[in-house]
Amino acid sequence: DGGITQSPKYLFRKEGQNVTLSCEQNLNHDAMYWYRQDPGQGLRLIYYSQIVNDFQKGDIAEGYSVSREKKESFPLTVTSAQKNPTAFYLCASMRRNSNTGELFFGEGSRLTVL
Amino acid sequence: QKEVEQNSGPLSVPEGAIASLNCTYSDRGSQSFFWYRQYSGKSPELIMFIYSNGDKEDGRFTAQLNKASQYVSLLIRDSQPSDSATYLCAVKEMNRDDKIIFGKGTRLHILP
């Protein structure tokens, strides 16, 4: 089945450690996104990528890094510079020039920093 | 910074009544508008999109767009307990960039 796979689903890390969240899609979508969601809050855009080897900062990129070496993959690294990294992280993809502009989401990764 | 604003709620509506959810956006160049539903602990799912002024109906859902007022709304008719969720408004900007930003969401509670 086509879709987006995020891993791990739950992750615990000590303060000061970098952590990388995986996002893989087999929908052949060009655009991919990372959002962060805090309790009772909406989605805030961290980074997005429209094509391979290119990505743009979203509204809250500080303390995060990404890469887009393959169309299918868009991993997110939460660095020690991110001051409050505990959150629910959602990866999404979209077919470019889509009439609907629909984002397809993974199931999310819940990161807890101890 | 371009913004999408929603009332966080909770909005409580009796079963069978009409639920009305509202969203305003700051960027006049915004092109497309979306309503996503998110159940607790789950990922958002698209329920409606609209890009022309006026109304768009799909089953019990109607999206309304007024670009002059920078306002988009979602009406849910004959509300059901299963409609209880957080509804997220999202906006896509009008340029080559595929940036999509979300509001904070409105929590809707349908009272049985």
Tab-separated table of C-alpha atoms in Angstrom:
chain	number	residue	atom	x	y	z
A	1	ASP	CA	0.000	0.000	0.000
A	2	GLY	CA	1.179	3.530	-0.748
A	3	GLY	CA	1.755	5.836	2.147
A	4	ILE	CA	4.124	7.591	4.494
A	5	THR	CA	6.065	5.774	7.164
A	6	GLN	CA	7.497	7.558	10.148
A	7	SER	CA	9.802	5.952	12.658
A	8	PRO	CA	10.171	5.572	15.491
A	9	LYS	CA	6.648	6.101	16.783
A	10	TYR	CA	7.889	6.890	20.298
A	11	LEU	CA	11.332	8.122	21.230
A	12	PHE	CA	12.930	9.079	24.524
A	13	ARG	CA	16.192	10.965	24.654
A	14	LYS	CA	18.318	12.693	27.201
A	15	GLU	CA	18.722	16.445	27.061
A	16	GLY	CA	21.639	17.500	24.864
A	17	GLN	CA	21.450	14.530	22.497
A	18	ASN	CA	20.720	14.838	18.814
A	19	VAL	CA	17.982	12.597	17.460
A	20	THR	CA	16.936	11.799	13.887
A	21	LEU	CA	13.340	11.045	12.902
A	22	SER	CA	12.790	9.030	9.765
A	23	CYS	CA	10.183	9.752	7.092
A	24	GLU	CA	9.768	7.589	3.987
A	25	GLN	CA	7.069	7.802	1.307
A	26	ASN	CA	6.237	5.590	-1.656
A	27	LEU	CA	3.609	7.885	-3.154
A	28	ASN	CA	6.049	9.357	-5.687
A	29	HIS	CA	5.347	12.811	-4.270
A	30	ASP	CA	7.844	15.589	-4.900
A	31	ALA	CA	7.012	17.782	-1.907
A	32	MET	CA	7.623	16.719	1.678
A	33	TYR	CA	7.064	18.517	4.969
A	34	TRP	CA	7.882	18.358	8.667
A	35	TYR	CA	5.487	19.840	11.206
A	36	ARG	CA	5.633	20.029	14.963
A	37	GLN	CA	2.532	19.827	17.162
A	38	ASP	CA	2.425	20.691	20.847
A	39	PRO	CA	-0.517	19.732	23.115
A	40	GLY	CA	-3.648	21.677	22.225
A	41	GLN	CA	-1.848	23.420	19.387
A	42	GLY	CA	-1.990	23.347	15.643
A	43	LEU	CA	0.789	22.332	13.284
A	44	ARG	CA	3.856	24.519	12.961
A	45	LEU	CA	6.036	24.145	9.875
A	46	ILE	CA	9.669	23.232	10.534
A	47	TYR	CA	11.077	22.506	7.057
A	48	TYR	CA	9.729	21.583	3.652
A	49	SER	CA	11.207	20.345	0.416
A	50	GLN	CA	9.819	20.631	-3.086
A	51	ILE	CA	12.476	18.613	-4.910
A	52	VAL	CA	15.461	16.423	-4.193
A	53	ASN	CA	18.543	18.230	-2.858
A	54	ASP	CA	16.547	21.352	-2.021
A	55	PHE	CA	14.621	22.415	1.077
A	56	GLN	CA	13.327	25.579	2.719
A	57	LYS	CA	12.996	26.698	6.312
A	58	GLY	CA	9.539	26.902	7.752
A	59	ASP	CA	8.438	29.099	10.633
A	60	ILE	CA	10.310	27.278	13.421
A	61	ALA	CA	13.467	25.855	11.804
A	62	GLU	CA	15.891	26.844	14.568
A	63	GLY	CA	17.413	23.787	16.260
A	64	TYR	CA	16.401	21.421	13.454
A	65	SER	CA	18.080	20.153	10.302
A	66	VAL	CA	16.932	18.106	7.316
A	67	SER	CA	18.255	16.474	4.184
A	68	ARG	CA	16.618	15.397	0.936
A	69	GLU	CA	19.030	13.107	-0.849
A	70	LYS	CA	16.290	10.877	-2.232
A	71	LYS	CA	12.774	11.628	-3.383
A	72	GLU	CA	11.374	9.037	-0.998
A	73	SER	CA	13.138	10.183	2.156
A	74	PHE	CA	13.119	13.355	4.254
A	75	PRO	CA	14.736	12.749	7.672
A	76	LEU	CA	14.557	15.372	10.417
A	77	THR	CA	17.320	15.827	12.998
A	78	VAL	CA	16.400	17.469	16.272
A	79	THR	CA	19.629	18.966	17.523
A	80	SER	CA	20.718	19.875	21.035
A	81	ALA	CA	20.201	23.519	20.036
A	82	GLN	CA	16.414	23.015	20.040
A	83	LYS	CA	15.406	24.392	23.422
A	84	ASN	CA	12.120	22.550	23.881
A	85	PRO	CA	12.150	19.470	21.641
A	86	THR	CA	9.459	17.412	23.389
A	87	ALA	CA	6.565	17.328	20.899
A	88	PHE	CA	4.620	15.305	18.344
A	89	TYR	CA	6.331	15.429	14.944
A	90	LEU	CA	4.383	14.901	11.744
A	91	CYS	CA	5.811	14.255	8.298
A	92	ALA	CA	3.669	14.830	5.211
A	93	SER	CA	3.947	14.723	1.451
A	94	MET	CA	2.081	16.264	-1.439
A	95	ARG	CA	1.984	15.839	-5.177
A	96	ARG	CA	3.182	19.106	-6.696
A	97	ASN	CA	0.727	21.028	-8.864
A	98	SER	CA	-2.030	19.030	-7.276
A	99	ASN	CA	-5.532	20.427	-7.772
A	100	THR	CA	-6.449	19.556	-4.210
A	101	GLY	CA	-3.158	20.392	-2.512
A	102	GLU	CA	-3.851	17.506	-0.157
A	103	LEU	CA	-1.184	16.666	2.380
A	104	PHE	CA	-0.765	12.991	3.189
A	105	PHE	CA	0.475	12.496	6.730
A	106	GLY	CA	2.436	9.784	8.444
A	107	GLU	CA	1.325	8.509	11.852
A	108	GLY	CA	3.731	10.791	13.651
A	109	SER	CA	6.679	10.440	16.006
A	110	ARG	CA	6.315	11.414	19.638
A	111	LEU	CA	9.613	12.652	21.060
A	112	THR	CA	10.132	13.049	24.785
A	113	VAL	CA	13.313	14.609	26.076
A	114	LEU	CA	14.089	13.718	29.673
B	1	GLN	CA	4.775	36.529	9.627
B	2	LYS	CA	1.795	35.221	7.722
B	3	GLU	CA	-0.847	33.810	10.027
B	4	VAL	CA	-3.900	31.626	10.111
B	5	GLU	CA	-6.245	32.305	13.028
B	6	GLN	CA	-8.858	30.045	14.562
B	7	ASN	CA	-10.834	30.111	17.781
B	8	SER	CA	-9.392	27.275	19.874
B	9	GLY	CA	-12.724	26.362	21.433
B	10	PRO	CA	-13.937	24.024	22.685
B	11	LEU	CA	-17.059	24.511	20.631
B	12	SER	CA	-19.937	22.458	22.001
B	13	VAL	CA	-22.822	21.650	19.649
B	14	PRO	CA	-25.862	19.406	20.284
B	15	GLU	CA	-26.142	16.278	18.172
B	16	GLY	CA	-28.105	16.982	14.992
B	17	ALA	CA	-27.370	20.723	15.012
B	18	ILE	CA	-25.113	22.693	12.664
B	19	ALA	CA	-21.507	23.250	13.746
B	20	SER	CA	-19.855	26.385	12.372
B	21	LEU	CA	-16.073	26.702	12.378
B	22	ASN	CA	-14.264	29.849	11.332
B	23	CYS	CA	-10.793	30.779	10.120
B	24	THR	CA	-9.126	34.018	9.059
B	25	TYR	CA	-5.809	34.416	7.255
B	26	SER	CA	-3.431	37.317	6.877
B	27	ASP	CA	-1.871	36.753	3.438
B	28	ARG	CA	-4.017	38.191	0.650
B	29	GLY	CA	-2.015	36.165	-1.829
B	30	SER	CA	-3.227	32.881	-0.394
B	31	GLN	CA	-4.472	30.560	-3.071
B	32	SER	CA	-6.001	27.437	-1.598
B	33	PHE	CA	-7.713	26.651	1.665
B	34	PHE	CA	-8.159	23.373	3.466
B	35	TRP	CA	-9.992	21.898	6.401
B	36	TYR	CA	-8.383	18.938	8.145
B	37	ARG	CA	-9.925	16.852	10.920
B	38	GLN	CA	-7.682	15.437	13.617
B	39	TYR	CA	-8.774	12.937	16.227
B	40	SER	CA	-6.843	12.874	19.473
B	41	GLY	CA	-3.454	11.209	19.045
B	42	LYS	CA	-3.950	10.729	15.301
B	43	SER	CA	-2.752	12.420	12.144
B	44	PRO	CA	-4.829	15.042	10.364
B	45	GLU	CA	-6.999	13.989	7.435
B	46	LEU	CA	-8.316	16.245	4.695
B	47	ILE	CA	-12.085	16.745	4.666
B	48	MET	CA	-12.550	19.785	2.415
B	49	PHE	CA	-10.604	22.103	0.152
B	50	ILE	CA	-11.722	25.287	-1.584
B	51	TYR	CA	-10.043	27.867	-3.801
B	52	SER	CA	-12.896	29.877	-5.316
B	53	ASN	CA	-15.084	32.402	-3.570
B	54	GLY	CA	-18.422	31.028	-2.485
B	55	ASP	CA	-19.639	27.722	-1.105
B	56	LYS	CA	-18.529	24.177	-1.749
B	57	GLU	CA	-20.613	21.294	-0.471
B	58	ASP	CA	-19.635	17.681	0.116
B	59	GLY	CA	-22.177	15.582	1.979
B	60	ARG	CA	-22.750	17.082	5.422
B	61	PHE	CA	-19.829	19.480	5.004
B	62	THR	CA	-19.869	22.937	3.408
B	63	ALA	CA	-16.794	25.114	3.029
B	64	GLN	CA	-17.280	28.839	2.503
B	65	LEU	CA	-14.621	31.228	1.201
B	66	ASN	CA	-14.619	35.017	1.141
B	67	LYS	CA	-11.281	36.260	-0.175
B	68	ALA	CA	-12.196	39.932	0.220
B	69	SER	CA	-12.704	39.393	3.948
B	70	GLN	CA	-9.886	36.812	4.133
B	71	TYR	CA	-12.254	34.409	5.782
B	72	VAL	CA	-12.974	30.724	5.350
B	73	SER	CA	-15.479	28.647	7.268
B	74	LEU	CA	-16.657	25.069	7.617
B	75	LEU	CA	-20.248	24.091	8.334
B	76	ILE	CA	-21.110	20.610	9.520
B	77	ARG	CA	-24.797	19.768	9.219
B	78	ASP	CA	-26.574	17.106	11.286
B	79	SER	CA	-23.597	16.907	13.657
B	80	GLN	CA	-22.739	13.437	14.934
B	81	PRO	CA	-20.723	12.378	17.996
B	82	SER	CA	-18.106	11.039	15.557
B	83	ASP	CA	-17.551	14.622	14.386
B	84	SER	CA	-15.995	15.417	17.766
B	85	ALA	CA	-12.396	16.254	16.885
B	86	THR	CA	-10.035	19.154	16.310
B	87	TYR	CA	-10.544	20.941	13.006
B	88	LEU	CA	-7.476	22.544	11.465
B	89	CYS	CA	-7.635	25.301	8.875
B	90	ALA	CA	-4.702	25.338	6.421
B	91	VAL	CA	-3.671	27.832	3.768
B	92	LYS	CA	-1.458	27.495	0.699
B	93	GLU	CA	0.255	30.618	-0.580
B	94	MET	CA	-0.067	31.837	-4.159
B	95	ASN	CA	3.364	31.444	-5.596
B	96	ARG	CA	5.557	28.658	-6.895
B	97	ASP	CA	6.338	27.690	-3.334
B	98	ASP	CA	4.322	24.819	-1.863
B	99	LYS	CA	4.338	26.239	1.634
B	100	ILE	CA	1.250	25.280	3.642
B	101	ILE	CA	0.591	26.763	7.065
B	102	PHE	CA	-1.969	25.737	9.657
B	103	GLY	CA	-4.051	27.464	12.288
B	104	LYS	CA	-4.058	26.236	15.881
B	105	GLY	CA	-7.278	24.327	15.357
B	106	THR	CA	-10.741	24.418	16.901
B	107	ARG	CA	-11.824	21.627	19.232
B	108	LEU	CA	-15.374	20.558	18.446
B	109	HIS	CA	-17.447	18.572	20.916
B	110	ILE	CA	-20.784	17.140	19.805
B	111	LEU	CA	-23.113	16.633	22.750
B	112	PRO	CA	-25.181	13.407	22.518
